[in-house]
Coordinates of C-alpha atoms and ligand atoms in Angstrom, one line a residue:
X21 CA 117.4 90.5 70.0
X22 CA 114.7 88.6 67.4
X23 CA 112.3 86.7 69.9
X24 CA 112.4 84.2 67.2
X25 CA 115.9 82.5 67.8
X26 CA 115.4 82.3 71.8
X27 CA 115.2 78.5 72.2
X28 CA 112.4 77.2 74.7
X29 CA 114.2 75.1 78.2
X30 CA 113.4 71.6 79.0
X31 CA 110.3 71.0 80.3
X32 CA 112.0 68.6 83.3
X33 CA 113.6 71.8 84.6
X34 CA 110.1 72.7 85.7
X35 CA 110.0 72.9 89.6
X36 CA 106.5 71.8 91.5
X37 CA 105.9 75.5 92.2
X38 CA 106.3 76.3 88.7
X39 CA 104.0 73.5 87.1
X40 CA 101.3 74.3 89.2
X41 CA 101.1 78.2 88.8
X42 CA 101.5 77.4 85.4
X43 CA 98.7 75.4 84.9
X44 CA 96.9 78.3 86.5
X45 CA 98.2 80.9 84.8
X46 CA 97.6 78.9 81.3
X47 CA 94.2 78.8 82.0
X48 CA 94.4 82.5 82.9
X49 CA 95.7 83.5 79.4
X50 CA 93.5 81.3 77.9
X51 CA 90.5 83.2 79.9
X52 CA 92.4 86.9 78.6
X53 CA 92.6 85.9 75.0
X54 CA 89.4 85.1 74.7
X55 CA 87.9 88.1 76.3
X56 CA 90.1 90.5 74.1
X57 CA 88.6 88.6 70.6
X58 CA 84.8 89.0 72.4
X59 CA 85.7 92.7 73.2
X60 CA 86.5 93.3 69.8
X61 CA 83.4 91.8 68.1
X62 CA 81.4 93.8 70.8
X63 CA 83.2 96.9 69.9
X64 CA 81.9 95.9 66.3
X65 CA 78.7 95.4 67.2
X66 CA 78.7 98.6 68.4
X67 CA 78.4 97.5 72.3
X68 CA 81.5 99.4 73.5
X69 CA 81.8 103.3 73.1
X70 CA 85.0 104.7 72.9
X71 CA 88.5 103.2 72.1
X72 CA 89.3 99.4 72.7
X73 CA 93.3 98.0 73.1
X74 CA 93.7 94.4 73.3
X75 CA 96.7 92.6 74.9
X76 CA 96.5 89.3 72.4
X77 CA 99.6 88.0 72.1
X78 CA 101.8 89.9 75.0
X79 CA 99.7 87.9 77.6
X80 CA 103.4 86.5 79.1
X81 CA 104.7 89.4 80.0
X82 CA 101.9 90.7 82.7
X83 CA 101.0 87.0 83.8
X84 CA 104.8 86.5 84.0
X85 CA 105.2 89.7 86.2
X86 CA 101.4 89.6 88.4
X87 CA 102.2 86.1 88.7
X88 CA 105.0 86.9 91.0
X89 CA 104.2 90.0 93.3
X90 CA 102.4 89.4 96.6
X91 CA 98.8 90.3 97.0
X92 CA 99.4 93.8 98.4
X93 CA 101.9 94.8 95.9
X94 CA 100.9 97.7 93.7
X95 CA 101.4 98.4 89.7
X96 CA 100.2 100.4 87.1
X97 CA 100.1 99.9 83.3
X98 CA 98.9 102.2 80.1
X99 CA 95.7 101.3 78.3
X100 CA 96.0 98.2 77.1
X101 CA 94.6 97.4 80.6
X102 CA 91.9 94.4 80.3
X103 CA 93.8 91.3 81.0
X104 CA 96.3 92.9 83.9
X105 CA 92.7 93.4 85.4
X106 CA 91.6 89.6 84.7
X107 CA 95.0 88.6 86.0
X108 CA 95.3 90.1 88.9
X109 CA 91.5 89.0 89.8
X110 CA 89.0 91.4 88.9
X111 CA 85.5 89.4 87.4
X112 CA 85.5 89.5 83.7
X113 CA 82.0 90.6 84.0
X114 CA 83.5 93.9 85.8
X115 CA 85.7 94.5 83.1
X116 CA 83.6 94.1 80.5
X117 CA 80.6 95.9 81.8
X118 CA 83.3 99.0 82.5
X119 CA 84.2 98.5 78.3
X120 CA 80.3 98.9 78.1
X121 CA 80.1 102.0 80.3
X122 CA 77.7 100.3 82.8
X123 CA 77.2 101.5 86.8
X124 CA 78.5 97.6 87.7
X125 CA 81.9 98.5 85.7
X126 CA 85.6 98.1 87.8
X127 CA 85.4 102.2 87.2
X128 CA 81.4 102.7 87.8
X129 CA 81.2 102.8 84.0
X130 CA 83.0 106.2 83.9
X131 CA 86.3 105.0 82.8
X132 CA 86.0 102.6 79.7
X133 CA 88.2 100.7 78.3
X134 CA 91.5 102.5 78.9
X135 CA 91.0 103.3 82.6
X136 CA 90.2 100.4 84.6
X137 CA 91.2 100.7 88.2
X138 CA 90.8 98.3 91.0
X139 CA 92.6 99.4 93.8
X140 CA 91.3 96.3 96.0
X141 CA 93.6 94.3 93.7
X142 CA 96.3 96.9 93.9
X143 CA 95.6 97.8 90.0
X144 CA 95.8 101.6 90.2
X145 CA 94.9 101.9 86.8
X146 CA 94.7 102.0 83.3
X147 CA 95.8 105.6 81.7
X148 CA 95.2 106.9 77.8
X149 CA 98.2 109.5 78.0
X150 CA 100.9 108.0 76.8
X151 CA 103.4 108.0 79.4
X152 CA 100.9 109.9 81.6
X153 CA 101.2 107.0 84.1
X154 CA 104.8 106.7 84.9
X155 CA 105.6 109.7 87.5
X156 CA 102.1 108.4 89.3
X157 CA 104.2 104.8 89.4
X158 CA 107.1 106.0 90.6
X159 CA 106.1 108.4 92.7
X160 CA 103.7 105.7 94.5
X161 CA 107.0 103.4 94.6
X162 CA 108.5 106.2 96.8
X163 CA 105.4 106.6 98.8
X164 CA 105.3 102.5 99.9
X165 CA 109.2 102.8 101.0
X166 CA 108.3 106.3 103.0
X167 CA 105.6 104.9 105.0
X168 CA 108.1 101.6 105.8
X169 CA 106.6 98.8 104.0
X170 CA 108.1 96.3 102.1
X171 CA 106.2 96.4 99.5
X172 CA 106.9 97.4 95.9
X173 CA 105.2 98.8 92.7
X174 CA 105.3 97.6 89.0
X175 CA 105.5 99.7 86.2
X176 CA 104.1 98.1 82.2
X177 CA 105.2 100.4 79.8
X178 CA 105.0 100.5 75.9
X179 CA 108.3 101.0 74.0
X180 CA 106.3 104.5 72.8
X181 CA 105.9 105.4 76.0
X182 CA 110.1 105.6 76.5
X183 CA 109.7 108.9 74.2
X184 CA 108.0 110.8 76.2
X185 CA 109.1 113.3 78.8
X186 CA 107.0 112.0 81.5
X187 CA 109.2 109.1 81.2
X188 CA 112.7 110.8 81.6
X189 CA 111.8 112.9 84.7
X190 CA 110.6 110.2 86.8
X191 CA 113.3 108.1 85.4
X192 CA 115.6 110.0 86.8
X193 CA 114.3 110.5 90.5
X194 CA 114.0 106.5 90.4
X195 CA 117.4 106.5 90.0
X196 CA 118.5 108.7 92.3
X197 CA 116.4 107.3 94.9
X198 CA 116.4 103.9 94.3
X199 CA 120.4 104.3 95.3
X200 CA 118.8 105.4 98.7
X201 CA 116.9 102.1 98.9
X202 CA 114.1 104.1 98.2
X203 CA 112.1 103.3 94.8
X204 CA 111.4 99.5 94.8
X205 CA 110.1 100.1 91.3
X206 CA 110.2 98.0 88.2
X207 CA 110.2 99.3 85.0
X208 CA 108.2 96.6 82.5
X209 CA 108.6 98.0 79.3
X210 CA 106.5 95.8 77.1
X211 CA 108.5 96.3 73.3
X212 CA 106.0 94.9 71.3
X213 CA 108.1 96.7 68.6
X214 CA 105.4 99.3 67.7
X215 CA 104.0 102.4 68.9
X216 CA 100.7 102.6 66.9
X217 CA 102.5 102.6 63.5
X218 CA 105.6 103.5 64.2
X219 CA 108.4 100.7 64.5
X220 CA 110.9 101.2 67.3
X221 CA 113.8 102.4 64.7
X222 CA 112.3 104.7 63.8
X223 CA 111.0 107.1 66.9
X224 CA 114.4 105.7 68.7
X225 CA 118.1 106.4 67.8
X226 CA 119.0 103.8 70.8
X227 CA 116.7 100.8 70.0
X228 CA 118.3 98.6 72.7
X229 CA 115.5 99.9 75.0
X230 CA 116.9 98.8 78.4
X231 CA 120.4 100.2 77.7
X232 CA 118.9 103.7 78.1
X233 CA 117.4 103.0 81.7
X234 CA 121.4 102.8 82.2
X235 CA 121.6 107.0 81.7
X236 CA 119.8 107.3 84.5
X237 CA 122.0 104.2 87.3
X238 CA 118.8 102.2 86.8
X239 CA 119.9 98.2 86.7
X240 CA 118.4 96.9 83.3
X241 CA 118.4 93.8 81.3
X242 CA 116.9 92.5 78.5
X243 CA 115.0 89.3 77.7
X244 CA 112.0 87.2 75.5
X245 CA 108.9 88.1 76.9
X246 CA 106.8 85.2 75.2
X247 CA 107.2 82.3 77.7
X248 CA 105.5 83.0 80.6
X249 CA 107.8 80.4 82.5
X250 CA 110.6 82.6 81.6
X251 CA 109.4 85.7 82.4
X252 CA 108.1 84.3 85.4
X253 CA 111.5 83.7 86.3
X254 CA 113.0 86.5 85.4
X255 CA 110.7 88.3 87.5
X256 CA 110.8 86.2 90.7
X257 CA 114.3 87.7 91.0
X258 CA 113.7 91.0 89.8
X259 CA 111.1 91.3 92.5
X260 CA 112.8 89.7 94.9
X261 CA 116.1 92.2 94.4
X262 CA 113.9 95.3 94.3
X263 CA 112.0 94.1 97.6
X264 CA 114.8 94.1 99.3
X265 CA 116.8 96.6 98.5
X266 CA 114.3 99.4 97.5
X267 CA 116.1 100.2 94.4
X268 CA 114.6 100.4 91.2
X269 CA 115.4 98.2 88.2
X270 CA 114.6 97.6 84.4
X271 CA 113.3 95.2 82.1
X272 CA 112.5 95.2 78.3
X273 CA 110.7 92.2 77.0
X274 CA 110.4 91.5 73.6
X275 CA 106.8 90.8 72.3
X276 CA 104.6 91.7 70.0
X277 CA 100.8 92.0 69.8
X278 CA 98.9 90.1 67.5
X279 CA 96.1 92.7 66.8
X280 CA 95.9 96.0 64.9
X281 CA 96.9 98.9 67.1
X282 CA 93.0 99.6 68.2
X283 CA 90.4 98.4 67.2
X284 CA 90.1 100.9 64.2
X285 CA 93.5 99.5 63.3
X286 CA 92.3 97.6 60.7
X287 CA 94.4 97.1 57.7
X288 CA 98.1 97.8 59.5
X289 CA 99.8 99.5 56.6
X290 CA 103.0 99.5 58.3
X291 CA 103.8 95.7 58.7
X292 CA 103.3 92.8 56.7
X293 CA 101.3 89.3 56.9
X294 CA 104.2 87.5 56.8
X295 CA 105.8 89.3 59.7
X296 CA 102.5 89.0 61.2
X297 CA 102.5 84.7 60.7
X298 CA 105.7 84.6 62.2
X299 CA 105.5 86.4 65.2
X300 CA 102.0 84.3 65.8
X301 CA 104.2 80.8 65.8
X302 CA 105.7 81.7 68.7
X303 CA 102.3 82.7 70.6
X304 CA 102.9 82.7 74.1
X305 CA 99.6 80.2 75.0
X306 CA 100.8 77.7 72.6
X307 CA 104.6 77.9 74.0
X308 CA 103.3 77.5 77.6
X309 CA 101.1 74.2 76.2
X310 CA 103.6 72.8 74.4
X311 CA 105.6 73.2 77.9
X312 CA 103.3 71.8 79.9
X313 CA 102.5 68.9 77.7
X314 CA 106.1 67.8 77.2
X315 CA 105.5 68.0 81.1
X316 CA 103.1 66.0 81.2
X317 CA 101.4 67.9 82.8
X318 CA 98.8 69.1 80.5
X319 CA 96.2 66.9 78.5
X320 CA 93.9 67.2 75.3
X321 CA 91.2 67.0 77.5
X322 CA 92.4 69.2 80.0
X323 CA 93.4 71.6 77.4
X324 CA 89.6 71.2 76.1
X325 CA 88.5 71.9 79.4
X326 CA 90.3 75.3 79.9
X327 CA 88.8 76.6 77.0
X328 CA 85.3 75.5 77.5
X329 CA 85.9 77.3 81.0
X330 CA 87.1 80.6 79.1
X331 CA 84.4 80.4 76.7
X332 CA 81.7 80.1 79.4
X333 CA 82.8 82.7 81.5
X334 CA 83.4 85.4 79.0
X335 CA 79.8 84.7 78.0
X336 CA 78.4 85.5 81.0
X337 CA 80.8 88.4 81.7
X338 CA 78.9 89.7 78.3
X339 CA 75.5 88.9 79.7
X340 CA 76.2 90.7 82.9
X341 CA 77.7 93.7 80.9
X342 CA 74.4 93.9 78.9
X343 CA 71.9 93.5 81.8
X344 CA 74.2 95.9 83.7
X345 CA 72.2 99.6 83.9
X346 CA 73.7 102.4 83.3
X347 CA 75.5 105.0 85.7
X348 CA 72.7 107.2 87.5
X349 CA 72.7 110.5 86.1
X350 CA 73.4 111.8 89.9
X351 CA 76.8 110.2 89.2
X352 CA 77.8 112.3 86.7
X353 CA 79.4 114.6 89.4
X354 CA 80.7 112.3 91.6
X355 CA 85.0 111.0 91.5
X356 CA 85.7 113.7 88.9
X357 CA 88.0 116.8 90.0
X358 CA 85.5 120.6 90.6
X359 CA 82.4 118.5 92.3
X360 CA 81.7 121.1 94.9
X361 CA 81.1 118.6 98.6
X362 CA 77.5 120.0 98.4
X363 CA 77.0 119.3 95.1
X364 CA 78.1 116.0 95.7
X365 CA 75.4 115.5 98.5
X366 CA 72.4 116.5 96.2
X367 CA 73.9 115.2 92.8
X368 CA 73.7 119.1 91.1
X369 CA 76.5 121.1 90.2
X370 CA 76.5 125.0 89.0
X371 CA 77.8 124.2 85.4
X372 CA 79.3 127.1 85.1
X373 CA 82.1 126.4 87.7
X374 CA 84.2 124.0 85.7
X375 CA 87.4 125.1 87.6
X376 CA 89.6 122.4 89.4
X377 CA 90.6 122.7 93.1
Ligands
TPP403 C1 100.3 112.3 75.1 C2 100.1 111.1 74.0 N1 100.2 111.4 72.7 C3 99.8 111.0 71.7 C4 99.3 109.8 71.8 C5 98.7 108.9 71.1 N2 99.1 107.2 71.3 C6 97.7 106.5 71.5 S1 99.1 105.3 71.7 C7 100.3 105.8 71.3 C8 101.0 104.7 70.8 C9 101.9 103.8 72.0 O1 102.7 103.4 71.9 P1 103.5 102.1 73.2 O2 104.1 102.9 74.1 O3 104.6 101.5 72.1 O4 102.1 101.3 73.5 P2 101.7 100.0 72.7 O5 100.2 100.7 71.9 O6 102.6 99.9 71.9 O7 101.5 98.9 73.7 C10 100.4 107.0 70.7 C11 101.1 107.4 70.5 C12 98.4 109.5 73.3 N3 97.3 109.2 74.0 N4 99.2 110.0 75.1
MG404 MG1 104.4 99.7 71.6

């Protein structure tokens, strides 16, 4: 499906709840975009080590789904994870401090951009190994039913991740367990059309990615991922179904990443400027802004205020990250596999013993 051909519904059909949620999430999406722009700048200033992948362009996907789940639900995603954390309630300062490798970061400065973690908000990470989180999310969904809760799990994954072996094994189990009402998971494929520089049609013989879930008897659908209100409607329907039945479900949302794959992908030789410009003409923030304006719910003044608030929050996040200390040396062997209990107490460890236990 070409996302450019999707029509936006009439603004007058927005319910009161939808209007309130849309206003709130418009602010969050503007904040996430501003955060990502700044993160890229800080990377170039040498403030952020390791690697950095920004989410700009894809905001309506995570926003739509995370606005539709309960506070006690959980979710997993890959390495393009800053916005997911902020959307779910992590302080922008704690996210920026993690990118800076500081002790006040969301993962104590030891995870970095790709490994955000915020269990208090149901966010189980942030994973750098493509497809590596899919088995974990599937097992977690099973555990939620096994423990007889009504909680559900969201698993965001990229189009590229669907070609990994670690996609197929859990998908098979999710189909199987889901039929027994034991796997309340929604797989949300963020089809941004590329895995690094490889377009979907060069990495998968079947380009209807939603349909590939049918192989495992997981019901699925495909939709536009650029309109927050439509994604949220879809999310509410799907989340309700998964919660009620305990069955698994998959959605493929068509979206686009506006920036390079990662901070080092400056020239993007695999796509044209025209293609990027065309995708940007359906910017999810502009689409939501237009819908809210058309509904008479957003004025120029409010838009200005939302942007000023985001600017202030991000400036404050950078200040917080800059001023925070790095992790203390004795933190080095904490929270890692293989540290012995007594070593954890003393903060020392035999460097010869690197085996995991
Ligand atoms: C197991 C593994 N293989 C390869 C890589 C290198 N790699 C990093 S991102 C990426 C592309 C993933 O694309 P997709 O799942 O579509 O996510 P997107 O970056 O588009 O959000 C690859 C191949 C990796 N991190 N892990
Ligand atoms: Mg992709």
